[in-house]
Amino acid sequence: MTRAILLLGATFALGFSVTTAPAQTLKAVKDRGSLICGVSQGLPGFSNPDDKGNWTGFDVDFCRALAAAVLNDSTKVKFTPLSAKDRFEPLKTGDIDVLSRNTTWTLSRDVSYGNFAGVTYYDGQGFLVRKALKVNSALELNGASICAQTGTTTELNLADYFRAKKIKFKPVVIEKMEEVLNAYFAGRCDVYTTDVSGLIAARSSRATNPADHVILPEVISKEPFGPAVRHGDDHWFDIVKWSLFATIEAEELGLTSQNIDQQVKDPNPVIQRFVGAQGEFGKMLGLDNRWAYNIVKQVGNYGQSFERHLTPLGVDRGINNLWNRGGLMYAPPIR
Ligand SMILES: N[C@@H](CCC(=O)N[C@@H](CS)C(=O)NCC(=O)O)C(=O)O
């Protein structure tokens, strides 16, 4: 009897462990020889393809940093462009290894779609209007038509904000960003609302004369962007988390793609651990001990990515500065 129960238990345990074994994302990425990264369909500064299909941007750099950590080669990335609405499903199905796409970390997304590895960029939602409308505040938008994109936190915040303020507005919610921008710049809506970084990108890349458009002072939400991985693979979650922390830690340590080969000789034990000369921190993650060195050498530190992609658009570091420079960027220690 006892034996039968034990046997039944063992069979069940075996079956159970087979059916719920966590996805071996690291192994899949290594076997494939490339990382599949979900990005936007084109958002200057964050993830944007050129005519030849080469992707660049702040979120793209994170994909490259992860490929440098995991595959020792930042070029081994395949990009999957995803609309706001369709971005989470490929994470669940395993069609992408990571979602790195100006995606706000919220409770419902964290519970329903995947784990967020941290925050790469702290943003908030704002409003872009034509200067000719002579509007100085979101509180003056009574009766305005407001364009937003489907499947975003933007459309939800928009409704909340105006309901709370008892201001009437006409939502124009469109699925494709290209069409949202066409609608706003053709004057089919008075206002364009999205993350402030997205407004800055839209104004500088799409307006005939950027000075004809103003961003109103109200920031109506918190939009912490971060990379997400699917549930059920803690090991992969750790790798993505620590790859992000490594980019921030590198900036704090003053390690850049230009100086890291000099800095490896620095006897500071924090740097020695970072570059893999001391300890087995890479190995603990299932990676090469030079994982963090590879990120910095091949992609650069957090600040370098920011300066390469966001500073040129006119985005300030602001709260995205390091914690010891007045911002919120803080990485736990590698030890
Ligand atoms: N951060 C917000 C908005 C993200 C979002 O999708 N924003 C739009 C407007 S800036 C976008 O990136 N569109 C690009 C695309 O659809 O490819 C969210 O996570 O819901």
PDB file of C-alpha atoms in Angstrom, residues 8-109:
ATOM      1  CA  LEU A   8       2.101   7.022  -7.515  1.00  0.00           C
ATOM      2  CA  GLY A   9       3.752  10.019  -5.865  1.00  0.00           C
ATOM      3  CA  ALA A  10       6.974   9.489  -7.807  1.00  0.00           C
ATOM      4  CA  THR A  11       5.115   9.130 -11.104  1.00  0.00           C
ATOM      5  CA  PHE A  12       3.154  12.242 -10.367  1.00  0.00           C
ATOM      6  CA  ALA A  13       6.296  14.157  -9.370  1.00  0.00           C
ATOM      7  CA  LEU A  14       8.014  13.043 -12.559  1.00  0.00           C
ATOM      8  CA  GLY A  15       5.074  13.980 -14.732  1.00  0.00           C
ATOM      9  CA  PHE A  16       4.697  17.222 -12.913  1.00  0.00           C
ATOM     10  CA  SER A  17       8.332  18.170 -13.275  1.00  0.00           C
ATOM     11  CA  VAL A  18       8.261  17.376 -16.982  1.00  0.00           C
ATOM     12  CA  THR A  19       5.177  19.406 -17.757  1.00  0.00           C
ATOM     13  CA  THR A  20       6.122  22.433 -15.681  1.00  0.00           C
ATOM     14  CA  ALA A  21       9.895  22.449 -16.273  1.00  0.00           C
ATOM     15  CA  PRO A  22      10.854  26.089 -16.685  1.00  0.00           C
ATOM     16  CA  ALA A  23      11.681  27.171 -20.191  1.00  0.00           C
ATOM     17  CA  GLN A  24      15.428  26.826 -20.686  1.00  0.00           C
ATOM     18  CA  THR A  25      15.815  30.165 -22.361  1.00  0.00           C
ATOM     19  CA  LEU A  26      19.589  30.375 -21.868  1.00  0.00           C
ATOM     20  CA  LYS A  27      20.097  27.004 -23.526  1.00  0.00           C
ATOM     21  CA  ALA A  28      17.739  27.898 -26.360  1.00  0.00           C
ATOM     22  CA  VAL A  29      19.576  31.179 -27.000  1.00  0.00           C
ATOM     23  CA  LYS A  30      22.984  29.484 -26.917  1.00  0.00           C
ATOM     24  CA  ASP A  31      21.867  26.631 -29.203  1.00  0.00           C
ATOM     25  CA  ARG A  32      20.341  29.102 -31.628  1.00  0.00           C
ATOM     26  CA  GLY A  33      23.405  31.347 -31.457  1.00  0.00           C
ATOM     27  CA  SER A  34      21.283  34.472 -31.310  1.00  0.00           C
ATOM     28  CA  LEU A  35      18.993  36.373 -29.004  1.00  0.00           C
ATOM     29  CA  ILE A  36      15.475  37.208 -30.152  1.00  0.00           C
ATOM     30  CA  CYS A  37      14.538  40.607 -28.862  1.00  0.00           C
ATOM     31  CA  GLY A  38      11.072  42.144 -29.118  1.00  0.00           C
ATOM     32  CA  VAL A  39      11.254  45.846 -29.931  1.00  0.00           C
ATOM     33  CA  SER A  40       8.892  48.547 -31.208  1.00  0.00           C
ATOM     34  CA  GLN A  41       7.947  48.968 -34.843  1.00  0.00           C
ATOM     35  CA  GLY A  42      10.015  52.141 -34.924  1.00  0.00           C
ATOM     36  CA  LEU A  43      10.460  54.708 -32.177  1.00  0.00           C
ATOM     37  CA  PRO A  44      13.445  57.045 -32.618  1.00  0.00           C
ATOM     38  CA  GLY A  45      15.777  56.964 -29.635  1.00  0.00           C
ATOM     39  CA  PHE A  46      14.508  53.616 -28.329  1.00  0.00           C
ATOM     40  CA  SER A  47      14.241  51.122 -31.185  1.00  0.00           C
ATOM     41  CA  ASN A  48      14.308  52.216 -34.782  1.00  0.00           C
ATOM     42  CA  PRO A  49      15.347  50.473 -38.019  1.00  0.00           C
ATOM     43  CA  ASP A  50      17.197  52.298 -40.814  1.00  0.00           C
ATOM     44  CA  ASP A  51      16.593  51.695 -44.571  1.00  0.00           C
ATOM     45  CA  LYS A  52      18.807  48.621 -44.441  1.00  0.00           C
ATOM     46  CA  GLY A  53      16.995  47.161 -41.443  1.00  0.00           C
ATOM     47  CA  ASN A  54      19.760  47.968 -38.942  1.00  0.00           C
ATOM     48  CA  TRP A  55      18.212  48.627 -35.554  1.00  0.00           C
ATOM     49  CA  THR A  56      19.505  51.286 -33.192  1.00  0.00           C
ATOM     50  CA  GLY A  57      18.317  52.880 -29.972  1.00  0.00           C
ATOM     51  CA  PHE A  58      18.427  52.754 -26.227  1.00  0.00           C
ATOM     52  CA  ASP A  59      16.233  49.623 -25.985  1.00  0.00           C
ATOM     53  CA  VAL A  60      18.184  48.048 -28.845  1.00  0.00           C
ATOM     54  CA  ASP A  61      21.402  48.627 -26.890  1.00  0.00           C
ATOM     55  CA  PHE A  62      19.911  46.635 -24.043  1.00  0.00           C
ATOM     56  CA  CYS A  63      19.280  43.691 -26.419  1.00  0.00           C
ATOM     57  CA  ARG A  64      22.885  44.004 -27.601  1.00  0.00           C
ATOM     58  CA  ALA A  65      24.185  44.157 -24.031  1.00  0.00           C
ATOM     59  CA  LEU A  66      22.303  40.951 -23.237  1.00  0.00           C
ATOM     60  CA  ALA A  67      23.726  39.250 -26.340  1.00  0.00           C
ATOM     61  CA  ALA A  68      27.222  40.384 -25.296  1.00  0.00           C
ATOM     62  CA  ALA A  69      26.681  38.879 -21.833  1.00  0.00           C
ATOM     63  CA  VAL A  70      25.155  35.619 -23.041  1.00  0.00           C
ATOM     64  CA  LEU A  71      26.795  34.974 -26.401  1.00  0.00           C
ATOM     65  CA  ASN A  72      29.939  37.122 -26.014  1.00  0.00           C
ATOM     66  CA  ASP A  73      28.804  38.934 -29.152  1.00  0.00           C
ATOM     67  CA  SER A  74      26.569  41.998 -29.174  1.00  0.00           C
ATOM     68  CA  THR A  75      25.789  41.559 -32.877  1.00  0.00           C
ATOM     69  CA  LYS A  76      24.018  38.212 -32.391  1.00  0.00           C
ATOM     70  CA  VAL A  77      20.524  39.668 -32.018  1.00  0.00           C
ATOM     71  CA  LYS A  78      17.404  39.172 -34.125  1.00  0.00           C
ATOM     72  CA  PHE A  79      14.852  41.934 -33.704  1.00  0.00           C
ATOM     73  CA  THR A  80      11.130  41.283 -33.744  1.00  0.00           C
ATOM     74  CA  PRO A  81       9.137  44.497 -34.228  1.00  0.00           C
ATOM     75  CA  LEU A  82       5.931  44.490 -32.189  1.00  0.00           C
ATOM     76  CA  SER A  83       3.016  46.883 -31.942  1.00  0.00           C
ATOM     77  CA  ALA A  84       1.906  48.087 -28.525  1.00  0.00           C
ATOM     78  CA  LYS A  85      -1.132  45.807 -28.630  1.00  0.00           C
ATOM     79  CA  ASP A  86       0.675  42.647 -29.717  1.00  0.00           C
ATOM     80  CA  ARG A  87       3.887  42.935 -27.701  1.00  0.00           C
ATOM     81  CA  PHE A  88       3.178  40.533 -24.829  1.00  0.00           C
ATOM     82  CA  GLU A  89       1.849  37.404 -26.550  1.00  0.00           C
ATOM     83  CA  PRO A  90       5.226  36.524 -28.214  1.00  0.00           C
ATOM     84  CA  LEU A  91       6.806  36.608 -24.786  1.00  0.00           C
ATOM     85  CA  LYS A  92       4.328  34.051 -23.497  1.00  0.00           C
ATOM     86  CA  THR A  93       4.613  31.784 -26.539  1.00  0.00           C
ATOM     87  CA  GLY A  94       8.418  31.854 -26.503  1.00  0.00           C
ATOM     88  CA  ASP A  95       8.698  33.626 -29.863  1.00  0.00           C
ATOM     89  CA  ILE A  96      10.919  36.251 -28.235  1.00  0.00           C
ATOM     90  CA  ASP A  97      13.472  35.811 -25.432  1.00  0.00           C
ATOM     91  CA  VAL A  98      13.062  39.299 -24.033  1.00  0.00           C
ATOM     92  CA  LEU A  99      10.825  42.299 -24.628  1.00  0.00           C
ATOM     93  CA  SER A 100      12.864  45.505 -24.728  1.00  0.00           C
ATOM     94  CA  ARG A 101      10.339  48.001 -25.958  1.00  0.00           C
ATOM     95  CA  ASN A 102       9.533  51.192 -23.973  1.00  0.00           C
ATOM     96  CA  THR A 103       7.172  49.060 -21.935  1.00  0.00           C
ATOM     97  CA  THR A 104       5.783  50.347 -18.671  1.00  0.00           C
ATOM     98  CA  TRP A 105       6.013  48.014 -15.698  1.00  0.00           C
ATOM     99  CA  THR A 106       2.569  47.716 -14.139  1.00  0.00           C
ATOM    100  CA  LEU A 107       1.053  45.250 -11.708  1.00  0.00           C
ATOM    101  CA  SER A 108      -1.305  43.659 -14.226  1.00  0.00           C
ATOM    102  CA  ARG A 109       1.429  43.184 -16.832  1.00  0.00           C
TER     103      ARG A 109
END
